[in-house]
mmCIF file of C-alpha atoms and ligand atoms in Angstrom:
data_model
loop_
_atom_site.group_PDB
_atom_site.id
_atom_site.type_symbol
_atom_site.label_atom_id
_atom_site.label_comp_id
_atom_site.label_asym_id
_atom_site.label_seq_id
_atom_site.Cartn_x
_atom_site.Cartn_y
_atom_site.Cartn_z
ATOM 1 C CA MET A 125 -17.466 25.118 11.053
ATOM 2 C CA THR A 126 -18.043 23.871 7.829
ATOM 3 C CA ASN A 127 -18.812 20.049 8.102
ATOM 4 C CA MET A 128 -16.233 17.881 6.100
ATOM 5 C CA LEU A 129 -19.356 16.608 3.973
ATOM 6 C CA ASP A 130 -20.386 19.901 2.526
ATOM 7 C CA ARG A 131 -17.114 20.656 1.807
ATOM 8 C CA PHE A 132 -16.182 17.402 -0.358
ATOM 9 C CA LEU A 133 -19.371 18.045 -2.275
ATOM 10 C CA LYS A 134 -18.509 21.842 -3.030
ATOM 11 C CA TYR A 135 -15.345 20.375 -4.454
ATOM 12 C CA VAL A 136 -16.748 17.859 -6.199
ATOM 13 C CA SER A 137 -19.301 20.185 -8.371
ATOM 14 C CA PHE A 138 -16.064 21.389 -10.314
ATOM 15 C CA GLU A 139 -15.407 19.955 -13.319
ATOM 16 C CA THR A 140 -11.670 19.212 -12.804
ATOM 17 C CA THR A 141 -10.968 15.849 -15.504
ATOM 18 C CA SER A 142 -6.796 16.670 -16.737
ATOM 19 C CA ASP A 143 -6.237 15.251 -20.162
ATOM 20 C CA GLU A 144 -2.957 13.589 -21.573
ATOM 21 C CA ALA A 145 -3.176 15.169 -24.690
ATOM 22 C CA SER A 146 -2.722 18.523 -23.298
ATOM 23 C CA GLU A 147 0.938 19.992 -22.999
ATOM 24 C CA SER A 148 0.131 22.977 -20.620
ATOM 25 C CA CYS A 149 -0.056 23.164 -16.880
ATOM 26 C CA PRO A 150 -2.559 22.252 -15.444
ATOM 27 C CA SER A 151 -3.139 20.547 -18.665
ATOM 28 C CA THR A 152 -7.056 21.605 -18.443
ATOM 29 C CA GLU A 153 -8.026 25.145 -17.701
ATOM 30 C CA ARG A 154 -10.708 24.133 -15.432
ATOM 31 C CA GLN A 155 -9.130 23.205 -12.565
ATOM 32 C CA LEU A 156 -7.965 26.318 -12.276
ATOM 33 C CA ALA A 157 -11.254 27.330 -11.061
ATOM 34 C CA LEU A 158 -11.289 24.739 -7.900
ATOM 35 C CA GLY A 159 -7.934 26.230 -7.390
ATOM 36 C CA ASN A 160 -8.879 29.287 -7.023
ATOM 37 C CA TYR A 161 -11.710 28.545 -4.552
ATOM 38 C CA LEU A 162 -9.073 26.276 -2.201
ATOM 39 C CA VAL A 163 -6.755 29.878 -2.276
ATOM 40 C CA GLU A 164 -10.085 31.685 -1.157
ATOM 41 C CA GLU A 165 -11.250 28.998 1.377
ATOM 42 C CA LEU A 166 -7.800 28.759 2.999
ATOM 43 C CA SER A 167 -7.817 32.118 2.949
ATOM 44 C CA SER A 168 -10.863 32.657 4.695
ATOM 45 C CA LEU A 169 -9.586 30.148 7.540
ATOM 46 C CA GLY A 170 -6.922 32.207 8.019
ATOM 47 C CA ILE A 171 -4.363 30.489 5.808
ATOM 48 C CA GLU A 172 -1.496 31.894 4.116
ATOM 49 C CA ALA A 173 -2.284 30.521 0.077
ATOM 50 C CA GLU A 174 -1.393 31.286 -3.347
ATOM 51 C CA ILE A 175 -2.230 29.129 -6.256
ATOM 52 C CA ASP A 176 1.146 29.043 -8.496
ATOM 53 C CA GLU A 177 1.568 29.869 -12.796
ATOM 54 C CA ASN A 178 1.122 26.173 -13.415
ATOM 55 C CA GLY A 179 -2.208 25.893 -11.418
ATOM 56 C CA TYR A 180 -0.320 24.158 -7.660
ATOM 57 C CA VAL A 181 -2.011 25.556 -4.487
ATOM 58 C CA TYR A 182 0.251 26.164 -1.919
ATOM 59 C CA GLY A 183 -1.112 27.092 2.212
ATOM 60 C CA ARG A 184 1.536 27.711 5.095
ATOM 61 C CA ILE A 185 0.009 27.378 8.597
ATOM 62 C CA PRO A 186 3.153 28.754 11.083
ATOM 63 C CA GLY A 187 3.288 26.838 14.394
ATOM 64 C CA ARG A 188 2.138 28.147 17.963
ATOM 65 C CA VAL A 189 4.758 25.976 18.983
ATOM 66 C CA LYS A 190 8.277 24.792 17.861
ATOM 67 C CA ALA A 191 7.736 21.601 16.726
ATOM 68 C CA LYS A 192 10.410 18.570 15.603
ATOM 69 C CA LYS A 193 10.124 18.554 12.142
ATOM 70 C CA THR A 194 7.871 20.703 9.697
ATOM 71 C CA VAL A 195 5.024 17.958 8.075
ATOM 72 C CA GLY A 196 3.152 18.415 4.888
ATOM 73 C CA PHE A 197 0.016 17.291 3.744
ATOM 74 C CA ILE A 198 -0.615 16.856 -0.371
ATOM 75 C CA ALA A 199 -3.738 15.973 -2.140
ATOM 76 C CA HIS A 200 -4.704 16.458 -5.871
ATOM 77 C CA MET A 201 -6.981 18.454 -7.431
ATOM 78 C CA ASP A 202 -8.066 16.887 -11.172
ATOM 79 C CA THR A 203 -10.322 13.379 -11.904
ATOM 80 C CA ALA A 204 -8.976 10.973 -13.685
ATOM 81 C CA PRO A 205 -9.657 11.159 -17.694
ATOM 82 C CA ASP A 206 -10.975 7.771 -17.706
ATOM 83 C CA MET A 207 -14.433 9.037 -17.094
ATOM 84 C CA SER A 208 -16.592 12.332 -17.098
ATOM 85 C CA GLY A 209 -16.502 14.166 -14.020
ATOM 86 C CA LYS A 210 -19.060 17.068 -14.617
ATOM 87 C CA ASP A 211 -22.070 17.725 -13.632
ATOM 88 C CA VAL A 212 -21.632 15.288 -10.718
ATOM 89 C CA LYS A 213 -24.525 14.451 -8.933
ATOM 90 C CA PRO A 214 -22.929 12.699 -5.547
ATOM 91 C CA ARG A 215 -26.020 10.576 -3.625
ATOM 92 C CA ILE A 216 -25.555 10.352 0.138
ATOM 93 C CA ILE A 217 -26.707 7.060 2.086
ATOM 94 C CA GLU A 218 -27.081 7.238 5.630
ATOM 95 C CA ASN A 219 -26.811 4.175 7.445
ATOM 96 C CA TYR A 220 -26.078 2.351 4.568
ATOM 97 C CA ASP A 221 -27.932 -1.471 4.578
ATOM 98 C CA GLY A 222 -24.866 -2.880 2.791
ATOM 99 C CA ALA A 223 -26.932 -4.429 -0.094
ATOM 100 C CA ASP A 224 -26.951 -3.500 -3.687
ATOM 101 C CA ILE A 225 -26.763 0.242 -4.343
ATOM 102 C CA LYS A 226 -28.887 0.963 -8.077
ATOM 103 C CA LEU A 227 -27.250 4.024 -9.266
ATOM 104 C CA ASN A 228 -29.580 4.354 -12.337
ATOM 105 C CA ASP A 229 -32.094 2.399 -14.611
ATOM 106 C CA ASP A 230 -28.868 0.832 -16.210
ATOM 107 C CA PHE A 231 -25.860 0.380 -13.969
ATOM 108 C CA THR A 232 -26.191 -0.899 -10.031
ATOM 109 C CA THR A 233 -23.265 -1.176 -7.738
ATOM 110 C CA SER A 234 -23.716 -4.801 -7.177
ATOM 111 C CA VAL A 235 -21.985 -7.243 -3.551
ATOM 112 C CA LYS A 236 -21.604 -9.405 -5.785
ATOM 113 C CA ASP A 237 -19.039 -7.562 -8.178
ATOM 114 C CA PHE A 238 -17.897 -5.339 -5.205
ATOM 115 C CA PRO A 239 -17.362 -7.612 -1.997
ATOM 116 C CA PHE A 240 -16.506 -4.318 0.426
ATOM 117 C CA LEU A 241 -19.908 -2.791 0.571
ATOM 118 C CA LYS A 242 -20.810 -5.752 3.173
ATOM 119 C CA ASP A 243 -18.355 -3.912 5.272
ATOM 120 C CA LEU A 244 -19.442 -0.421 4.981
ATOM 121 C CA ARG A 245 -22.710 -1.772 6.558
ATOM 122 C CA GLY A 246 -24.193 1.419 9.150
ATOM 123 C CA GLN A 247 -21.628 4.085 7.464
ATOM 124 C CA THR A 248 -22.861 7.012 5.507
ATOM 125 C CA ILE A 249 -21.492 6.273 2.173
ATOM 126 C CA VAL A 250 -21.373 8.865 -1.408
ATOM 127 C CA THR A 251 -22.100 7.509 -4.250
ATOM 128 C CA THR A 252 -22.209 8.546 -8.053
ATOM 129 C CA ASP A 253 -26.173 8.829 -10.232
ATOM 130 C CA GLY A 254 -24.456 6.653 -12.911
ATOM 131 C CA ASN A 255 -23.142 9.095 -15.946
ATOM 132 C CA THR A 256 -20.085 10.477 -13.971
ATOM 133 C CA LEU A 257 -16.994 9.578 -11.935
ATOM 134 C CA LEU A 258 -17.544 10.685 -8.552
ATOM 135 C CA GLY A 259 -14.298 12.870 -8.047
ATOM 136 C CA ALA A 260 -13.233 11.496 -4.172
ATOM 137 C CA ASP A 261 -10.287 10.510 -5.970
ATOM 138 C CA ASP A 262 -8.574 12.794 -4.336
ATOM 139 C CA LYS A 263 -11.201 15.627 -3.488
ATOM 140 C CA ALA A 264 -11.705 13.435 -0.218
ATOM 141 C CA GLY A 265 -8.323 13.839 0.180
ATOM 142 C CA ILE A 266 -8.335 17.512 -0.166
ATOM 143 C CA ALA A 267 -11.538 17.960 2.226
ATOM 144 C CA ILE A 268 -10.291 15.583 4.888
ATOM 145 C CA ILE A 269 -6.909 17.903 4.945
ATOM 146 C CA VAL A 270 -8.807 21.453 4.653
ATOM 147 C CA SER A 271 -11.225 19.934 7.739
ATOM 148 C CA ALA A 272 -7.925 18.828 9.796
ATOM 149 C CA VAL A 273 -6.458 22.168 9.281
ATOM 150 C CA GLU A 274 -9.337 24.026 10.043
ATOM 151 C CA GLU A 275 -10.520 22.278 13.426
ATOM 152 C CA ILE A 276 -6.573 22.414 14.890
ATOM 153 C CA LEU A 277 -7.119 26.484 14.218
ATOM 154 C CA LYS A 278 -9.736 26.451 15.755
ATOM 155 C CA ASP A 279 -8.868 25.023 19.068
ATOM 156 C CA PRO A 280 -8.058 27.242 20.982
ATOM 157 C CA ASP A 281 -5.594 24.469 22.897
ATOM 158 C CA ALA A 282 -4.130 22.997 20.179
ATOM 159 C CA SER A 283 -0.586 22.994 20.131
ATOM 160 C CA TYR A 284 1.158 22.494 16.804
ATOM 161 C CA GLY A 285 4.164 23.169 14.558
ATOM 162 C CA ASP A 286 4.495 24.626 11.946
ATOM 163 C CA ILE A 287 2.411 23.159 9.101
ATOM 164 C CA ARG A 288 2.150 22.617 5.081
ATOM 165 C CA ILE A 289 -0.179 21.830 2.626
ATOM 166 C CA ALA A 290 -0.456 22.041 -0.939
ATOM 167 C CA PHE A 291 -3.172 20.911 -3.688
ATOM 168 C CA THR A 292 -1.991 19.695 -7.270
ATOM 169 C CA PRO A 293 -3.178 19.526 -10.711
ATOM 170 C CA ASP A 294 -2.735 16.591 -13.231
ATOM 171 C CA GLU A 295 -1.830 13.880 -10.891
ATOM 172 C CA GLU A 296 -3.995 11.362 -13.066
ATOM 173 C CA ILE A 297 -2.199 12.086 -16.285
ATOM 174 C CA GLY A 298 1.026 11.487 -13.743
ATOM 175 C CA ARG A 299 2.184 14.682 -13.727
ATOM 176 C CA GLY A 300 1.266 16.069 -10.616
ATOM 177 C CA ALA A 301 4.593 16.274 -8.908
ATOM 178 C CA ASP A 302 6.709 17.343 -11.797
ATOM 179 C CA LYS A 303 6.252 21.068 -11.178
ATOM 180 C CA PHE A 304 5.970 20.611 -7.690
ATOM 181 C CA ASN A 305 7.937 23.641 -5.728
ATOM 182 C CA VAL A 306 9.435 21.245 -2.675
ATOM 183 C CA LYS A 307 12.121 24.056 -2.006
ATOM 184 C CA ASP A 308 9.471 26.967 -1.490
ATOM 185 C CA PHE A 309 7.043 24.316 0.025
ATOM 186 C CA GLY A 310 9.583 24.229 2.951
ATOM 187 C CA ALA A 311 8.490 20.581 4.482
ATOM 188 C CA ASP A 312 10.520 18.169 5.871
ATOM 189 C CA PHE A 313 8.372 15.214 4.793
ATOM 190 C CA ALA A 314 4.668 15.361 3.777
ATOM 191 C CA PHE A 315 2.010 12.700 3.224
ATOM 192 C CA THR A 316 -0.059 12.470 -0.007
ATOM 193 C CA VAL A 317 -3.752 11.513 1.432
ATOM 194 C CA ASP A 318 -5.343 9.861 -1.992
ATOM 195 C CA GLY A 319 -5.368 6.306 -1.005
ATOM 196 C CA GLY A 320 -8.256 3.965 -0.642
ATOM 197 C CA PRO A 321 -9.601 1.916 1.988
ATOM 198 C CA LEU A 322 -9.553 2.726 5.810
ATOM 199 C CA GLY A 323 -6.134 1.892 7.373
ATOM 200 C CA GLU A 324 -4.176 2.095 4.165
ATOM 201 C CA LEU A 325 -0.409 3.292 4.574
ATOM 202 C CA GLU A 326 1.814 3.479 1.700
ATOM 203 C CA TYR A 327 5.211 3.377 1.172
ATOM 204 C CA GLU A 328 5.835 1.463 -1.581
ATOM 205 C CA THR A 329 5.533 1.758 -5.071
ATOM 206 C CA PHE A 330 6.479 0.799 -8.754
ATOM 207 C CA ASN A 331 9.788 1.477 -10.304
ATOM 208 C CA ALA A 332 8.690 2.231 -13.889
ATOM 209 C CA ALA A 333 8.987 2.461 -17.455
ATOM 210 C CA SER A 334 8.208 3.252 -21.042
ATOM 211 C CA CYS A 335 9.741 1.322 -23.868
ATOM 212 C CA LYS A 336 8.403 3.120 -27.379
ATOM 213 C CA VAL A 337 9.714 0.651 -30.185
ATOM 214 C CA GLU A 338 9.759 0.859 -34.033
ATOM 215 C CA ILE A 339 10.677 -1.050 -36.686
ATOM 216 C CA GLN A 340 10.946 0.158 -40.361
ATOM 217 C CA GLY A 341 10.071 -2.597 -42.460
ATOM 218 C CA LYS A 342 10.264 -3.100 -46.544
ATOM 219 C CA ASN A 343 6.721 -3.020 -48.586
ATOM 220 C CA VAL A 344 6.826 -3.864 -51.993
ATOM 221 C CA HIS A 345 4.620 -5.114 -54.397
ATOM 222 C CA PRO A 346 3.361 -9.104 -52.946
ATOM 223 C CA GLY A 347 3.895 -10.459 -56.429
ATOM 224 C CA SER A 348 7.361 -9.673 -56.753
ATOM 225 C CA ALA A 349 8.413 -9.127 -52.767
ATOM 226 C CA LYS A 350 10.555 -12.970 -53.041
ATOM 227 C CA ASP A 351 13.889 -12.287 -51.120
ATOM 228 C CA THR A 352 13.003 -8.490 -50.573
ATOM 229 C CA MET A 353 10.325 -7.445 -48.267
ATOM 230 C CA VAL A 354 10.234 -7.198 -44.515
ATOM 231 C CA ASN A 355 6.984 -7.073 -42.687
ATOM 232 C CA SER A 356 7.799 -4.742 -39.509
ATOM 233 C CA GLN A 357 4.271 -5.878 -38.250
ATOM 234 C CA LEU A 358 5.951 -9.809 -37.881
ATOM 235 C CA ILE A 359 9.018 -8.762 -36.291
ATOM 236 C CA ALA A 360 6.835 -6.569 -33.742
ATOM 237 C CA MET A 361 5.420 -9.829 -32.997
ATOM 238 C CA GLU A 362 8.373 -11.625 -32.733
ATOM 239 C CA PHE A 363 9.530 -9.252 -30.420
ATOM 240 C CA ASN A 364 6.734 -9.583 -28.095
ATOM 241 C CA SER A 365 7.029 -13.269 -28.090
ATOM 242 C CA MET A 366 10.248 -12.988 -26.767
ATOM 243 C CA LEU A 367 8.785 -11.178 -23.281
ATOM 244 C CA PRO A 368 8.076 -13.924 -20.803
ATOM 245 C CA VAL A 369 4.049 -14.660 -20.971
ATOM 246 C CA ASN A 370 4.009 -15.089 -16.956
ATOM 247 C CA GLU A 371 4.969 -11.424 -16.572
ATOM 248 C CA ARG A 372 2.156 -9.414 -17.530
ATOM 249 C CA PRO A 373 -0.388 -7.498 -15.403
ATOM 250 C CA GLU A 374 -3.219 -10.367 -16.226
ATOM 251 C CA TYR A 375 -0.670 -12.803 -14.683
ATOM 252 C CA THR A 376 0.915 -10.731 -11.286
ATOM 253 C CA GLU A 377 -0.059 -9.692 -8.491
ATOM 254 C CA GLY A 378 1.465 -8.529 -5.006
ATOM 255 C CA TYR A 379 5.224 -7.709 -5.682
ATOM 256 C CA GLU A 380 5.418 -9.605 -9.070
ATOM 257 C CA GLY A 381 6.550 -7.120 -11.576
ATOM 258 C CA PHE A 382 5.263 -7.134 -15.428
ATOM 259 C CA SER A 383 5.775 -5.386 -18.788
ATOM 260 C CA LEU A 384 2.292 -4.796 -20.881
ATOM 261 C CA LEU A 385 2.338 -3.963 -24.468
ATOM 262 C CA LEU A 386 -0.273 -0.522 -24.289
ATOM 263 C CA SER A 387 -0.478 -0.012 -27.843
ATOM 264 C CA MET A 388 0.404 -1.718 -31.357
ATOM 265 C CA GLU A 389 0.363 -0.074 -34.593
ATOM 266 C CA GLY A 390 1.435 -1.607 -37.919
ATOM 267 C CA SER A 391 2.100 -1.771 -41.270
ATOM 268 C CA VAL A 392 4.253 -3.532 -43.547
ATOM 269 C CA GLU A 393 6.404 -0.737 -43.962
ATOM 270 C CA SER A 394 6.447 0.415 -40.179
ATOM 271 C CA THR A 395 5.213 -0.614 -36.698
ATOM 272 C CA ARG A 396 5.583 1.353 -33.470
ATOM 273 C CA MET A 397 4.697 -0.168 -30.206
ATOM 274 C CA SER A 398 4.496 1.326 -26.695
ATOM 275 C CA TYR A 399 5.391 -0.768 -23.669
ATOM 276 C CA ILE A 400 5.592 0.065 -19.785
ATOM 277 C CA ILE A 401 7.907 -1.716 -17.553
ATOM 278 C CA ARG A 402 6.855 -2.250 -14.113
ATOM 279 C CA ASP A 403 8.975 -3.408 -10.871
ATOM 280 C CA HIS A 404 8.916 -3.005 -7.181
ATOM 281 C CA SER A 405 12.768 -4.504 -7.127
ATOM 282 C CA ARG A 406 15.451 -1.943 -8.609
ATOM 283 C CA GLU A 407 17.560 -4.848 -9.389
ATOM 284 C CA LYS A 408 14.555 -6.656 -11.716
ATOM 285 C CA PHE A 409 13.451 -3.879 -12.748
ATOM 286 C CA GLU A 410 16.951 -2.538 -14.185
ATOM 287 C CA ALA A 411 16.877 -5.991 -15.641
ATOM 288 C CA ARG A 412 14.072 -5.989 -17.355
ATOM 289 C CA LYS A 413 14.742 -2.738 -19.102
ATOM 290 C CA LYS A 414 18.313 -4.963 -20.395
ATOM 291 C CA LEU A 415 15.852 -7.805 -22.259
ATOM 292 C CA PHE A 416 13.683 -4.949 -23.677
ATOM 293 C CA GLU A 417 17.267 -4.102 -24.975
ATOM 294 C CA ASP A 418 18.865 -7.319 -25.689
ATOM 295 C CA ILE A 419 16.094 -8.740 -27.841
ATOM 296 C CA ALA A 420 15.967 -5.605 -29.925
ATOM 297 C CA ASP A 421 20.018 -6.469 -30.349
ATOM 298 C CA PHE A 422 19.391 -9.925 -31.362
ATOM 299 C CA LEU A 423 16.990 -8.766 -33.576
ATOM 300 C CA ASN A 424 18.919 -5.834 -34.999
ATOM 301 C CA LYS A 425 21.237 -8.987 -35.679
ATOM 302 C CA LYS A 426 19.260 -10.917 -36.874
ATOM 303 C CA TYR A 427 17.278 -8.378 -39.769
ATOM 304 C CA LYS A 428 20.082 -5.955 -40.124
ATOM 305 C CA ASP A 429 19.158 -2.866 -37.962
ATOM 306 C CA ARG A 430 15.426 -2.371 -38.475
ATOM 307 C CA ILE A 431 14.673 -1.794 -34.602
ATOM 308 C CA LYS A 432 14.593 0.966 -32.822
ATOM 309 C CA ILE A 433 14.208 1.421 -28.533
ATOM 310 C CA GLU A 434 13.765 4.123 -26.655
ATOM 311 C CA ILE A 435 13.374 3.148 -23.019
ATOM 312 C CA LYS A 436 12.434 6.465 -20.276
ATOM 313 C CA ASP A 437 12.189 6.045 -16.197
ATOM 314 C CA GLN A 438 8.932 7.496 -15.519
ATOM 315 C CA TYR A 439 9.312 7.391 -11.365
ATOM 316 C CA TYR A 440 10.932 4.935 -8.877
ATOM 317 C CA ASN A 441 10.212 2.897 -5.711
ATOM 318 C CA MET A 442 9.893 5.398 -2.990
ATOM 319 C CA ARG A 443 10.732 2.664 -0.544
ATOM 320 C CA GLU A 444 14.431 3.218 -2.076
ATOM 321 C CA LYS A 445 14.065 7.103 -0.395
ATOM 322 C CA LEU A 446 12.160 6.111 3.142
ATOM 323 C CA GLU A 447 14.190 3.405 3.779
ATOM 324 C CA ASP A 448 16.686 5.636 5.524
ATOM 325 C CA HIS A 449 13.326 7.575 7.312
ATOM 326 C CA MET A 450 11.465 5.239 8.878
ATOM 327 C CA GLU A 451 10.928 7.406 11.359
ATOM 328 C CA ILE A 452 8.153 8.473 8.918
ATOM 329 C CA ILE A 453 6.445 5.574 8.881
ATOM 330 C CA ASP A 454 6.666 5.071 12.722
ATOM 331 C CA LEU A 455 4.605 8.494 13.187
ATOM 332 C CA ALA A 456 2.023 7.363 10.803
ATOM 333 C CA LYS A 457 1.612 4.008 12.613
ATOM 334 C CA ALA A 458 1.232 6.071 15.920
ATOM 335 C CA ALA A 459 -1.597 8.717 14.403
ATOM 336 C CA PHE A 460 -3.575 5.498 13.500
ATOM 337 C CA ASP A 461 -2.882 3.469 16.475
ATOM 338 C CA MET A 462 -4.129 6.812 18.004
ATOM 339 C CA ALA A 463 -7.730 6.719 16.140
ATOM 340 C CA GLY A 464 -8.155 3.449 16.233
ATOM 341 C CA VAL A 465 -7.449 2.422 12.962
ATOM 342 C CA GLU A 466 -5.261 -0.779 12.344
ATOM 343 C CA PRO A 467 -2.284 0.454 9.355
ATOM 344 C CA VAL A 468 -2.954 -1.921 5.957
ATOM 345 C CA ILE A 469 0.652 -2.029 4.503
ATOM 346 C CA GLY A 470 1.475 -3.239 1.327
ATOM 347 C CA PRO A 471 2.812 -2.655 -1.954
ATOM 348 C CA VAL A 472 0.820 0.096 -4.325
ATOM 349 C CA ARG A 473 0.843 -1.634 -7.974
ATOM 350 C CA GLY A 474 1.239 1.931 -9.687
ATOM 351 C CA GLY A 475 3.148 4.633 -8.609
ATOM 352 C CA THR A 476 1.997 8.210 -6.291
ATOM 353 C CA ASP A 477 2.812 11.921 -6.886
ATOM 354 C CA GLY A 478 4.922 10.747 -3.629
ATOM 355 C CA SER A 479 6.962 8.584 -5.383
ATOM 356 C CA LYS A 480 8.422 11.515 -7.601
ATOM 357 C CA LEU A 481 8.279 14.132 -4.727
ATOM 358 C CA SER A 482 10.511 11.230 -2.403
ATOM 359 C CA PHE A 483 12.924 11.426 -4.870
ATOM 360 C CA MET A 484 13.049 15.345 -5.582
ATOM 361 C CA GLY A 485 13.723 15.215 -1.574
ATOM 362 C CA LEU A 486 10.432 15.404 -0.150
ATOM 363 C CA PRO A 487 9.404 11.511 1.527
ATOM 364 C CA THR A 488 5.805 11.377 0.924
ATOM 365 C CA PRO A 489 3.954 8.108 1.585
ATOM 366 C CA ASN A 490 0.784 7.953 0.637
ATOM 367 C CA ILE A 491 -2.740 7.551 3.772
ATOM 368 C CA PHE A 492 -6.372 6.223 3.043
ATOM 369 C CA THR A 493 -9.102 8.774 2.153
ATOM 370 C CA GLY A 494 -11.750 6.241 2.165
ATOM 371 C CA GLY A 495 -12.668 5.871 -1.294
ATOM 372 C CA TYR A 496 -13.254 2.846 -3.310
ATOM 373 C CA ASN A 497 -13.327 1.961 -6.848
ATOM 374 C CA TYR A 498 -11.646 5.134 -8.377
ATOM 375 C CA HIS A 499 -12.232 6.262 -12.042
ATOM 376 C CA GLY A 500 -15.534 5.564 -13.024
ATOM 377 C CA ARG A 501 -19.164 5.670 -12.049
ATOM 378 C CA TYR A 502 -19.271 2.692 -9.625
ATOM 379 C CA GLU A 503 -16.523 5.331 -7.465
ATOM 380 C CA LEU A 504 -17.913 6.280 -3.912
ATOM 381 C CA VAL A 505 -16.605 7.176 -0.439
ATOM 382 C CA SER A 506 -17.333 6.222 3.342
ATOM 383 C CA LEU A 507 -17.606 9.360 5.573
ATOM 384 C CA ASP A 508 -16.787 7.789 8.526
ATOM 385 C CA GLN A 509 -13.677 6.884 7.103
ATOM 386 C CA MET A 510 -12.794 10.535 5.595
ATOM 387 C CA GLU A 511 -13.646 11.304 9.813
ATOM 388 C CA LYS A 512 -10.689 8.264 10.359
ATOM 389 C CA SER A 513 -8.447 10.196 7.998
ATOM 390 C CA LYS A 514 -8.683 13.702 8.988
ATOM 391 C CA GLU A 515 -8.178 12.213 12.739
ATOM 392 C CA VAL A 516 -5.124 10.488 11.398
ATOM 393 C CA VAL A 517 -4.211 13.764 10.187
ATOM 394 C CA LYS A 518 -4.551 15.578 13.342
ATOM 395 C CA ASN A 519 -2.714 13.378 14.790
ATOM 396 C CA ILE A 520 0.168 13.455 13.255
ATOM 397 C CA ILE A 521 0.326 17.515 13.941
ATOM 398 C CA LYS A 522 0.178 16.757 17.551
ATOM 399 C CA LEU A 523 2.483 14.071 17.392
ATOM 400 C CA LEU A 524 5.051 16.033 16.137
ATOM 401 C CA VAL A 525 5.189 18.238 19.322
ATOM 402 C CA GLU A 526 4.627 15.936 21.467
HETATM 403 ZN ZN1 LIG B 248 -5.818 10.386 -6.898
#
C-alpha cells in the first residue's frame, strides 16, 4: 500500500496554481497534469476513473453490498494564486517539539504568531521551505480520500456500498463547483475534505454577492468649473461613507456579516468601486444588498442619475439546504465519534465548493484535513490529523451499510 505521506508529497510536487484572470476551465493547463496522474493512480487501484473536458476527475467504486445511500468525497486540485506553488520543497518534522520552526534564513513559523503550534507537539508535521505555499489545501484532502478508498478496497472483510469520488479544478478562484456534473456523479450527498484543523465539521457558509458601482462624473477645466464640475470620486466617497463602519471584515466575527470595498479606481470623470457582501443569514444578506440599492437610489436623486450598480449573487449558505438533511450531519458526527474526534462545528466565514453543490442538488458539508495557515508560506499539515480524517472517511462509508 502506498503510504499517505508519500502520496501527499507526490501531489504537492505538481504545480497547480489556479488563475483568476483566465477564462478557460481549468484556468491553468498545469492542473491537468495532476488530474491525469490521479486518473492513472485511481485506475491502478482498480477504480473506474476519468477526467472530463473541463479537467474534473471522477471516480466510481461499485459497492460490495447495497448501502442506504451513495456517498461522495470531493477535494480540489488547484492551489491558491496568493503564493507560488511551484517547486514546493516540503520538510517533514517527526515528533515535533512544539517550538518555533525556522523555514529559512528569512522566515520562521513562530509560536508567538501561531499559538496553535503547541497543540501539535508530538505529531508528524509537514511544512514548506518558506519560499512557496505547501498545497495541503487541498492535496491533503486528495491524499486522505485516495488512501481511505485504497484501504477499503484492499480489505477483504470491508463491506461498503457505492462510493463516488471527485477532484475539482479552480476551487481557489471560486469556480470549483461551476462545471461539476452532479447528475453523472450519482451521489445522494457528499463531503468536501477541505477543512482545517482536527475536528472541523462545517455546514454553514456565508451568503455571498458582489457589487460593482460605476459613477459618471463631469470633468471640466478646474478654472472654469464653478457649477459645472461633478467629481465622481467624491460621490464614491459619499457612497462608501453611507455604509455602516462597524460592519466591515476587520470589525466582525462569528455570525456577523459585512461588506468590503475590494477595490476603487477613479478620476474626476469616472470612478469604479468593487464590493463584496457577506452574511450567514439570508434575511440580513438581502437587507445588505437592499442597502446598496437604496444608497444608489438616494445618490441618483441627489446627483441626477450618475450611479450604476450591479449586484450579483455568488453563492448561498448551504445550511438552508442541509436543514432538511440533518441526518448527513448526524452521520458525520457518528463517524467522528468512532474515530475519537470531537466535532468542532462553526460557521465558515467564506464559502466552500459545498455551498454551490448543495444548491445544485448535492448536499455537501466539509470536514477537516489537518492543515493550517493556508495560502501562504506558513502553511503546514499534521500527518496525525490526516490519519484521523482518513478514519472519518472510512467510518462514514462503514456506517452507511450498518
Ligand atoms: Zn481548499
